[in-house]
Coordinates of C-alpha atoms and ligand atoms in Angstrom, one line a residue:
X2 CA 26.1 -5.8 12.8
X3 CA 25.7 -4.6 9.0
X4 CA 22.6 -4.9 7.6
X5 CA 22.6 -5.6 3.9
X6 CA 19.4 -4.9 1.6
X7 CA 19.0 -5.9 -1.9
X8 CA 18.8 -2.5 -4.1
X9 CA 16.5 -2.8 -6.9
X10 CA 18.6 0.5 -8.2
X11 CA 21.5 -1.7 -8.7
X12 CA 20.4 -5.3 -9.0
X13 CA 23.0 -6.2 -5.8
X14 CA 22.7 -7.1 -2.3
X15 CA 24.5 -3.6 -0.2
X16 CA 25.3 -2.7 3.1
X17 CA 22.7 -0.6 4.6
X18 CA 24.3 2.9 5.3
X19 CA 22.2 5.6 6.4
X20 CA 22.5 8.9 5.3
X21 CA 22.2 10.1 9.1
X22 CA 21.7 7.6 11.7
X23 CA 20.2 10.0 13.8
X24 CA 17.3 10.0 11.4
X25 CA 17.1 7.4 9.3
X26 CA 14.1 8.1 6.4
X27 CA 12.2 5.4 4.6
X28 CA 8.9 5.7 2.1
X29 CA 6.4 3.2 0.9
X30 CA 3.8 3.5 -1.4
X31 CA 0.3 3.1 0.4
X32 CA -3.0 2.2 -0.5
X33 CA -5.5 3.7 -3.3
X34 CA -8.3 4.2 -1.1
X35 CA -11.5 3.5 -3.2
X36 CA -12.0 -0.2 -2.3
X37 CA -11.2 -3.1 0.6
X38 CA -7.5 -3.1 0.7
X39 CA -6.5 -7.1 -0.5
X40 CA -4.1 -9.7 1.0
X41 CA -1.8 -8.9 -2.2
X42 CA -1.6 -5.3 -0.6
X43 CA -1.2 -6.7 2.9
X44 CA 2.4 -7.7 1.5
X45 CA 4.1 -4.6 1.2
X46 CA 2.4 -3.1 4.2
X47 CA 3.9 -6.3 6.8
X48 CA 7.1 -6.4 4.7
X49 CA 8.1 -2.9 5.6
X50 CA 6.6 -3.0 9.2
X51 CA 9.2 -5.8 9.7
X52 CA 11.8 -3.8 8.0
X53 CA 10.8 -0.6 10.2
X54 CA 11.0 -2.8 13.6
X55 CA 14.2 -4.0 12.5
X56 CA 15.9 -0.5 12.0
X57 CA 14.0 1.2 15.1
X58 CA 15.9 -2.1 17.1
X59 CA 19.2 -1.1 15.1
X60 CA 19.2 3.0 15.2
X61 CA 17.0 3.1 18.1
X62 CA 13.2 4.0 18.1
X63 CA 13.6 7.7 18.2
X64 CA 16.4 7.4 15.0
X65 CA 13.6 6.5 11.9
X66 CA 10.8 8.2 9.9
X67 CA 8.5 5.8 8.4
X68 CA 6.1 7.2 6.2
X69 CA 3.6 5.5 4.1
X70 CA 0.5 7.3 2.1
X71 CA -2.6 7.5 1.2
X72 CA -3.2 8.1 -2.0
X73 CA -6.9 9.8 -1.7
X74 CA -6.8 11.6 -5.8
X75 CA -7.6 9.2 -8.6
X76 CA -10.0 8.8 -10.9
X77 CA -10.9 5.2 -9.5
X78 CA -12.2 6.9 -6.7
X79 CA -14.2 9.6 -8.7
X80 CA -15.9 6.5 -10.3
X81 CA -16.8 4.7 -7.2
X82 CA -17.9 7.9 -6.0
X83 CA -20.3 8.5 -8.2
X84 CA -21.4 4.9 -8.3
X85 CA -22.1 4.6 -4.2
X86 CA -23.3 8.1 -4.1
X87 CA -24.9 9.1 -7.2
X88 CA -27.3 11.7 -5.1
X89 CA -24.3 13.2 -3.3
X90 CA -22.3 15.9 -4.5
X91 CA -19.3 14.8 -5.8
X92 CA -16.8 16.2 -2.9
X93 CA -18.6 14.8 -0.3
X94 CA -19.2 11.3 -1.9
X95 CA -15.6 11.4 -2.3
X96 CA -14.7 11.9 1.1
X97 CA -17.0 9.3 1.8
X98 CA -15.4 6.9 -0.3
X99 CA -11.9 7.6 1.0
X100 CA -13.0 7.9 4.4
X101 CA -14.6 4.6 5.0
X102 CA -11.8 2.8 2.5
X103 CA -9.0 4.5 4.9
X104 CA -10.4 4.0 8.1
X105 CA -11.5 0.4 6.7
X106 CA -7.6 0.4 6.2
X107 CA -6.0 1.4 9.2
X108 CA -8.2 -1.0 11.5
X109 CA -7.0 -3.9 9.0
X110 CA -3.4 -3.7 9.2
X111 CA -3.4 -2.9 13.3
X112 CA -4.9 -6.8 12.8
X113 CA -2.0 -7.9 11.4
X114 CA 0.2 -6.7 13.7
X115 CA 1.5 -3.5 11.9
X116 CA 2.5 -0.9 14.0
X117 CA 1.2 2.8 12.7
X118 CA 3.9 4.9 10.2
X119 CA 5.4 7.8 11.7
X120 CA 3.6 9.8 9.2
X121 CA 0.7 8.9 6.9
X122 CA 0.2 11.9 4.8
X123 CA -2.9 12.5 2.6
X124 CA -2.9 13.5 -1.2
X125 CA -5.3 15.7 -1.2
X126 CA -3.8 17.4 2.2
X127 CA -0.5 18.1 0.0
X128 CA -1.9 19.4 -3.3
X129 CA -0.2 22.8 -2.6
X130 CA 3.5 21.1 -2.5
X131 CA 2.3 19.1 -5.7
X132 CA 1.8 22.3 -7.4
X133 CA 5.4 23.9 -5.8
X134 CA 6.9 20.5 -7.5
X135 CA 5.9 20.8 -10.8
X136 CA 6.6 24.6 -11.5
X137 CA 10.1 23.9 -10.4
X138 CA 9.8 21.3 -13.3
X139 CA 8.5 23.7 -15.5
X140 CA 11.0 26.4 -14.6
X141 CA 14.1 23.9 -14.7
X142 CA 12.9 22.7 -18.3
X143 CA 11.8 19.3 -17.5
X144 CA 8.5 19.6 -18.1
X145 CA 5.5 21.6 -20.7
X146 CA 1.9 22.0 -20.9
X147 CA -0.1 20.5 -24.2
X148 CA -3.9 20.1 -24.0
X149 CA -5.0 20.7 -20.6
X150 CA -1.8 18.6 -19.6
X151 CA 1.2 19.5 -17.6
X152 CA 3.4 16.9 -18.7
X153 CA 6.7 15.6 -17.4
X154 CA 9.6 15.5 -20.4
X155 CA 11.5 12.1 -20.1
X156 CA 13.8 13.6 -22.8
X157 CA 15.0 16.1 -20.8
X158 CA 16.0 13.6 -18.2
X159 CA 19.3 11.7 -20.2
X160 CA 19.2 8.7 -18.0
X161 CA 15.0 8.5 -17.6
X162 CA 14.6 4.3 -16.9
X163 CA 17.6 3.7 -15.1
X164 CA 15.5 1.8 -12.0
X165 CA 13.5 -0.1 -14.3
X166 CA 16.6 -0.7 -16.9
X167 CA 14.2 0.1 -19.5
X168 CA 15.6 2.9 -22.3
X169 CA 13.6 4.3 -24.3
X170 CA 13.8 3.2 -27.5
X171 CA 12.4 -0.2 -26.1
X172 CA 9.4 2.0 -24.8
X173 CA 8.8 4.3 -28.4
X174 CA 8.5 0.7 -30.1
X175 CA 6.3 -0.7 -28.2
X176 CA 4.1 2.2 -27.7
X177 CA 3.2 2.9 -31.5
X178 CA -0.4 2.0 -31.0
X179 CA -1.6 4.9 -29.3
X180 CA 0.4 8.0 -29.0
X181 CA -1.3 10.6 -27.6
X182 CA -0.2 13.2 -30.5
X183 CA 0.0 16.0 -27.8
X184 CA 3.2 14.3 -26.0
X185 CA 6.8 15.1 -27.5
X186 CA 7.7 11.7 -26.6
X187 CA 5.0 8.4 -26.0
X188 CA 6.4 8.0 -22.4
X189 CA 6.0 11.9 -21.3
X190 CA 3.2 11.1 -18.6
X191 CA 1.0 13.8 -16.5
X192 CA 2.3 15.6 -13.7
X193 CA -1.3 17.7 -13.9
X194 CA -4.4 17.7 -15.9
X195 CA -7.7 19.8 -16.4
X196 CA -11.1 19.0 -14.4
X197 CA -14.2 20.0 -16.1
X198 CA -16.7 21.2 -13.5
X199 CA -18.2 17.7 -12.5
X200 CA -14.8 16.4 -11.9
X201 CA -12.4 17.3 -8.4
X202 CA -10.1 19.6 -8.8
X203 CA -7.9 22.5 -7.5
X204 CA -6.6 25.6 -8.6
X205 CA -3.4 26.0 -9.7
X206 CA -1.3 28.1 -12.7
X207 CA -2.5 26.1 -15.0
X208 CA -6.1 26.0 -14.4
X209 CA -8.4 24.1 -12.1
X210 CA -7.4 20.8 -12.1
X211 CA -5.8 18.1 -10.5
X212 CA -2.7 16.1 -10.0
X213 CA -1.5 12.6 -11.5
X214 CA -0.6 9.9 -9.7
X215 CA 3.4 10.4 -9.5
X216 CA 3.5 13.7 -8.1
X217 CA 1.9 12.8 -5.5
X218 CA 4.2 10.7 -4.0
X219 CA 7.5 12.5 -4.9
X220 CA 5.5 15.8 -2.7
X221 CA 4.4 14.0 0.3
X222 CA 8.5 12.0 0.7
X223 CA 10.1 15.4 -0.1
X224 CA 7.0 17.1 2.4
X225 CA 8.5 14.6 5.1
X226 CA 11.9 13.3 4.3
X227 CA 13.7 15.6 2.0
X228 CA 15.4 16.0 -1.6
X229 CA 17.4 12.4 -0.9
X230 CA 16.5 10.1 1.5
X231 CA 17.0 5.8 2.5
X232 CA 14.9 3.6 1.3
X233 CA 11.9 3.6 -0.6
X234 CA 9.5 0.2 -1.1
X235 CA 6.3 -0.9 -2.9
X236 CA 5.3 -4.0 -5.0
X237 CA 7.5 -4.7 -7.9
X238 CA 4.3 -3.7 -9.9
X239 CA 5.6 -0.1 -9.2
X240 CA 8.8 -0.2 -10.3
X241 CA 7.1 1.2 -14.0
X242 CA 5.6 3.4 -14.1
X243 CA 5.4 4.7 -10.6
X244 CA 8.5 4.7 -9.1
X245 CA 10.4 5.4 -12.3
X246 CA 8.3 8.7 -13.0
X247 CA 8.9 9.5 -9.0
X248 CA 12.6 9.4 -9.3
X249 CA 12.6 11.6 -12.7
X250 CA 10.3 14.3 -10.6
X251 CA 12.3 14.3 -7.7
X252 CA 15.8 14.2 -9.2
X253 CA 14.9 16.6 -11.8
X254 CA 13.5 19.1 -9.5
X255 CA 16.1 19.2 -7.3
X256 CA 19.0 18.5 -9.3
X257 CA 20.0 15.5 -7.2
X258 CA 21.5 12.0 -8.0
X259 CA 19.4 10.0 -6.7
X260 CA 16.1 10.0 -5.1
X261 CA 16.6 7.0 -2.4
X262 CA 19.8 5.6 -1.9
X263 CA 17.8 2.0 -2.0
X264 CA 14.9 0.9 -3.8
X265 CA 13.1 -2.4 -2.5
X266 CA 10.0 -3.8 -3.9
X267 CA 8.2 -7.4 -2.9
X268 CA 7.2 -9.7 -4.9
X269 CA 3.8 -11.0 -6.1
X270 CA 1.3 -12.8 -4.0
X271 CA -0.7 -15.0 -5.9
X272 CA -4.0 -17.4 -4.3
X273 CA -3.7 -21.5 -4.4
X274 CA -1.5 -21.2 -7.6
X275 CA -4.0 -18.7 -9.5
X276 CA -3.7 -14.5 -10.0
X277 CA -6.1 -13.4 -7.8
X278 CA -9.0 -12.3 -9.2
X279 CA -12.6 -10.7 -9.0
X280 CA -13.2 -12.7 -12.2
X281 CA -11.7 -16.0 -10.7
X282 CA -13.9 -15.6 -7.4
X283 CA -10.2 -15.8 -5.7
X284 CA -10.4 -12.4 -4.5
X285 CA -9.1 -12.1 -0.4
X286 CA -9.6 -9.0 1.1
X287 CA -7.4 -8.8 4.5
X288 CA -11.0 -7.8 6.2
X289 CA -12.6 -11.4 4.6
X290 CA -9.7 -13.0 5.7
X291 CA -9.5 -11.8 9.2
X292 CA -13.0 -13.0 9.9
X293 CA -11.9 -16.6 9.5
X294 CA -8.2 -15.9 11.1
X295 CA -6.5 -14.3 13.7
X296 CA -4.5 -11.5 11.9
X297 CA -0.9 -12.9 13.4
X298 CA -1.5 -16.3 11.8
X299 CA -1.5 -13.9 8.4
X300 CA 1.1 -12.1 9.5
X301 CA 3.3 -15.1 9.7
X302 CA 2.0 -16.8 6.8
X303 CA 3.4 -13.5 4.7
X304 CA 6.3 -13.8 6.8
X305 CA 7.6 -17.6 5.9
X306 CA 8.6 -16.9 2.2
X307 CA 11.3 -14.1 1.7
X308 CA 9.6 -11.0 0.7
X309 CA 11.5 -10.8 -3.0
X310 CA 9.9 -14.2 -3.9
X311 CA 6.3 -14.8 -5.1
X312 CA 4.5 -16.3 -2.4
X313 CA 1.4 -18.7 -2.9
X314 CA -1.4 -18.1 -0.4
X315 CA -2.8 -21.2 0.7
X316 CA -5.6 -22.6 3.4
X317 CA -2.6 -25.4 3.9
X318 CA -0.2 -22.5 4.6
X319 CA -2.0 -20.9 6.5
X320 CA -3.6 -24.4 8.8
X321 CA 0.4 -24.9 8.8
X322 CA 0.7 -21.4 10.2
X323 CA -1.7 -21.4 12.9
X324 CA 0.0 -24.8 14.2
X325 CA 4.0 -23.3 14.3
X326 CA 2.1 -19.9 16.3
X327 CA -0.2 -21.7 18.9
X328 CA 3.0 -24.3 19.6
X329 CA 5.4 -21.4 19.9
X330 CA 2.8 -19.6 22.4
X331 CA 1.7 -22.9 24.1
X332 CA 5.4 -23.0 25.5
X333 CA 5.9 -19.2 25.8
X334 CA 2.9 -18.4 27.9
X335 CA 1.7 -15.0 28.3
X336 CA 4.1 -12.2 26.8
X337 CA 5.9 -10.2 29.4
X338 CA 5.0 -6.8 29.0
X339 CA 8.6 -5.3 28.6
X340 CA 9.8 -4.4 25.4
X341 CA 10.9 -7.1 22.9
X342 CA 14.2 -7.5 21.2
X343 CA 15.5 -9.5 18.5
X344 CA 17.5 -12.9 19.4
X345 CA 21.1 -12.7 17.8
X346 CA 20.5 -15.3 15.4
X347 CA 17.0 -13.7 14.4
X348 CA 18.6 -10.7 13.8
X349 CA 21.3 -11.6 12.0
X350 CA 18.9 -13.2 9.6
X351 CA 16.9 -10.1 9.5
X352 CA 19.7 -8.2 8.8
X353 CA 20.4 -10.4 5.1
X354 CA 18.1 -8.5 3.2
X355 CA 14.9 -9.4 5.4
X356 CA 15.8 -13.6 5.0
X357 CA 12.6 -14.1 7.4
X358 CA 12.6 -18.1 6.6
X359 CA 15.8 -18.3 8.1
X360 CA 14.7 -16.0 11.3
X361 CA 11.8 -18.7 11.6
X362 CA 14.1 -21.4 11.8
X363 CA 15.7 -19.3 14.3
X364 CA 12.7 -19.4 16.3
X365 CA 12.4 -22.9 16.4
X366 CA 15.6 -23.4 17.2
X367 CA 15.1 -21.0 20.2
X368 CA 11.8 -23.3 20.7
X369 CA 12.8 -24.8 24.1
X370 CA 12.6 -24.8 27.7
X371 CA 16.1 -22.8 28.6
X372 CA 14.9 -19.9 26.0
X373 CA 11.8 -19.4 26.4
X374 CA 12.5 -16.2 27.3
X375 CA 14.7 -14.9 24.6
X376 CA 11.7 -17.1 22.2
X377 CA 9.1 -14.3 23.7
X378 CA 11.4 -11.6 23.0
X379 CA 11.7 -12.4 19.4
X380 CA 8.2 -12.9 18.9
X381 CA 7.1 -9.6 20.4
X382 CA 9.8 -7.7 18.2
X383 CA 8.6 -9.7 14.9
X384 CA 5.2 -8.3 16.0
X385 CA 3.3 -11.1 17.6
X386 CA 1.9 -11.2 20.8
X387 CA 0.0 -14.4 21.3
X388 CA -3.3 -12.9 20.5
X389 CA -4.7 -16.3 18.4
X390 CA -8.5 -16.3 19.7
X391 CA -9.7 -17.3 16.5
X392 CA -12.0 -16.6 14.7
X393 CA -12.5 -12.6 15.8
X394 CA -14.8 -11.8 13.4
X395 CA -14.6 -9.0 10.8
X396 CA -15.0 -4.9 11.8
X397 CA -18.4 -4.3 13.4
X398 CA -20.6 -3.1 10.8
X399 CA -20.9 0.8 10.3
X400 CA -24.3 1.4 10.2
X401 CA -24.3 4.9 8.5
X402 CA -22.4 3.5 5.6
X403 CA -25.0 0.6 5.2
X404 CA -28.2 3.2 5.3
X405 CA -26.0 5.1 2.8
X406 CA -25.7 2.2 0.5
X407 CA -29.3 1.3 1.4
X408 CA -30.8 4.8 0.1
X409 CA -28.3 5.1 -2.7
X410 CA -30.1 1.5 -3.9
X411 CA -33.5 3.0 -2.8
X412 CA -32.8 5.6 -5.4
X413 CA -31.4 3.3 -8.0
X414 CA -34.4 1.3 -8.0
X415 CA -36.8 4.9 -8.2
X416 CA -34.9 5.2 -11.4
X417 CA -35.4 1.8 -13.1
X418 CA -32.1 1.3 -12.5
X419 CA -31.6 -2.5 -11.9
X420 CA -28.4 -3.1 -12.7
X421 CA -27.5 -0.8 -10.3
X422 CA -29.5 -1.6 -7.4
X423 CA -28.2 -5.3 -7.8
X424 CA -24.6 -4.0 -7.4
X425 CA -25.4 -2.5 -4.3
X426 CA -27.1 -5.2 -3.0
X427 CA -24.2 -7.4 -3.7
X428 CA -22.2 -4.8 -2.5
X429 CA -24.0 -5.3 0.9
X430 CA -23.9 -9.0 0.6
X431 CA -20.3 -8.8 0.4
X432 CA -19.7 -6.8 3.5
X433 CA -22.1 -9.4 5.3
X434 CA -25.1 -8.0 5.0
X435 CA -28.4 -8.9 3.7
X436 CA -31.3 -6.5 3.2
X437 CA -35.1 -7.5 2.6
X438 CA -37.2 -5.1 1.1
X439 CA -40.9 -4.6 3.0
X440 CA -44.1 -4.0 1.5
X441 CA -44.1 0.0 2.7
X442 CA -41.3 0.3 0.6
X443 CA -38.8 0.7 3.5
X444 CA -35.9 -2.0 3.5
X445 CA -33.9 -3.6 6.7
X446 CA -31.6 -5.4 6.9
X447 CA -29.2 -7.4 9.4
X448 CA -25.6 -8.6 9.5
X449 CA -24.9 -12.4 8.4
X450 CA -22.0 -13.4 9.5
Ligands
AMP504 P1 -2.3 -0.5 -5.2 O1 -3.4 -0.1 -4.3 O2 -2.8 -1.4 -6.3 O3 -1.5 0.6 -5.7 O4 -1.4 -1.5 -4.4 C1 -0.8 -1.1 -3.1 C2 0.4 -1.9 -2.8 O5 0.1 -3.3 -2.9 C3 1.5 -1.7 -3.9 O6 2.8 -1.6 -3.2 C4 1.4 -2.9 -4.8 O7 2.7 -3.2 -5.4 C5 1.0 -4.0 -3.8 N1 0.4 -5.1 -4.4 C6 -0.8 -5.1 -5.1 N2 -1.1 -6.3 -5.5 C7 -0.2 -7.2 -5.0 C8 -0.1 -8.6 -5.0 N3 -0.9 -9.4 -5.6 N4 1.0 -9.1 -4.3 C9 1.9 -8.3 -3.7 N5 1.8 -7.0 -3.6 C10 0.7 -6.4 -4.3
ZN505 ZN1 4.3 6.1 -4.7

């Protein structure tokens, strides 16, 4: 059976033809790891799970490469670094950051069903391939340094925009207000930039520094998947900048004509009709969420509107969610423990382009005594298992991280700093727990939830 994808590259709907079936390569953007991962995020993460189960069912489990990263270099995580750890040096309060956000991470998606990447390769563990990528940029022309800056020349690149069908005379219009007067063109961006000495970095040619956010993924998919490879995801919010800059790096430093043969992204999720929000009080993280719900009732809620359309995240939803799950497993029973396998007309659905509302309907079709069978089949090979004991609570609290955020409050408040203390107090609040400060100047504190 073909399997047909939509191709962001072209705007069409193509059959799915791996470069080699005996290894078939995909790459999706992963999480920034500063903060707890949201149910936005949780999109592209179950989208591509699906999409990986599907083509380890097609080309056999042995036959595909998944890799998805971590993005553990940004300046986000510098600031929350220094603003969770302020007594810390920097390196280490940066580790802790991405450590707890990661870790925080994996144990959300296992919730919801995800199985783990074949690989899930760090930034900062590929900053030497990084720095391989963009002297081969330098040396092929495509790229120059200018005020601490190794940038990236989109003029050098004649059809620079081609994903996002953007050219860039739309962008030098649009961009007059401020161009940075170091950059030949507006839209060069930074494959590498300086560090002062408070500020992580690495050495490299061009001083100690560190690298933007682009290179980073065209390193790690050419670390693990080569010059050209399948398919490559994320949220349409990547198209541009990020995947456009990742295809210039790539196919500029290796001379290639493409960087992916397809390019998928998802579309937007968006909370009882409202952009979700810190401001709005709207915000979900998956971790939140999974204390009120068993992670396979989100898992299917993601999973009833196709991934390309924006999908509204409702209690309703979700209520109606729990109901189609507990049904199917009320007449199912207890998975068998043998592998699962897609039902024909689940798969064929699959195989349009991911059309997962028509593979539901599928499984209520298959939603009766004679196939109860094939029913648990499909179920186990869309990821669920029957696991609805609900609610299961959120991760058991880690108490080192809460005495860390404890002193680093402790020694906000030493310094008169209020405004600061109260953030980490809400901080705590947020994350269930709520401290009380004693008269000996020690503070406790227990988990409320
Ligand atoms: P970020 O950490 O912001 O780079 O996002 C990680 C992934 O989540 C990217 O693939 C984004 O496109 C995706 N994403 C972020 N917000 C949403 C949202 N509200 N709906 C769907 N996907 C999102
Ligand atoms: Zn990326």
């Amino acid at each position: 059976m073909s399997l047909r994808l939509y191709n962001t590259l072209t705007r069409t709907k193509e059959e799915f033809v791996p470069r080699d079936p005996q290894n078939v390569r995909m790459y999706v953007c992963g999480p920034t790891v500063y903060d707890f991962a949201h149910i936005g995020n949780a999109r592209p993460v179950i989208v591509f799970d699906l999409l990986f189960r599907l083509l380890r069912q097609v080309y056999g489990e042995a036959h595909v490469t998944y890799v998805r990263n971590i993005t553990d270099v940004d300046d986000k995580i510098n600031a929350r670094a220094l603003r969770d750890f302020p007594n810390l040096p920097l390196n280490e309060a940066i580790r802790n950051v991405t450590e707890k956000t990661a870790n925080q991470f994996f144990a959300d998606v296992a919730k919801l069903g995800c199985l783990e990447p074949t690989v899930q390769p760090r930034a900062t563990d590929n900053i030497p391939q990084m720095i391989t990528l963009i002297g081969m940029l330098l040396t092929r022309g495509h790229a120059y340094q200018a005020a601490g800056e190794v940038l990236f020349s989109v003029d050098s690149m004649p059809d620079y925009g081609r994903l996002s069908q953007r050219n860039l005379e739309d962008q030098q219009a649009g961009a007059r207000i401020a161009v940075d007067a170091h950059k030949k063109n507006p839209a060069d961006f930074v494959l590498w930039k300086l560090s002062s000495d408070d500020e992580p970095g690495w050495d490299s040619p061009w001083g100690r520094g560190r690298p933007g956010w682009h290179i980073e993924c065209s390193a790690m998919s050419n670390r693990y998947l080569g010059e050209v490879f399948d398919i490559h995801g994320g949220g349409l919010d990547l198209i541009f900048p990020h995947h456009e800059n990742e295809i210039a790096q790539t196919r500029c430093a290796f001379g290639t004509p493409v960087m992916a043969n397809i390019w998928m992204h998802n579309g937007f999720l968006q909370v009882e009709g409202q952009k979700m929000s810190k401001s709005l009080g709207n915000f979900l993280t998956i971790n939140e969420l999974l204390a009120d719900w068993p992670g396979e009732v989100l898992r299917f809620n993601m999973l009833r509107t196709h991934y390309r359309q924006p999908i509204d995240w409702t209690i309703k939803s979700l209520e109606e969610s729990r109901r189609t799950l507990e049904s199917f497993f009320n007449n199912v029973g207890t998975l068998h423990a043998e592998q699962g396998g897609f039902a024909t007309p689940v798969l064929e659905a699959l195989s349009d382009d991911l059309n997962t509302p028509k593979a539901i309907a599928g499984l209520h079709a298959l939603d009766r005594p004679s196939a109860q069978n094939e029913l648990g089949q499909t179920l186990k090979a869309l990821g669920f298992t029957g696991n609805l004991a609900s609610p299961h609570g959120g991760d058991a609290v880690d108490d080192t991280f809460v005495e860390a955020l404890i002193a680093a409050r402790l020694d906000a408040r030493k310094a008169k700093n209020w405004a600061e203390s109260d953030r980490i107090r809400d901080q705590l609040a947020g994350m269930g727990i709520a401290i009380k400060d004693d008269k000996d100047g020690t503070t406790s504190w227990e988990v409320k939830r």
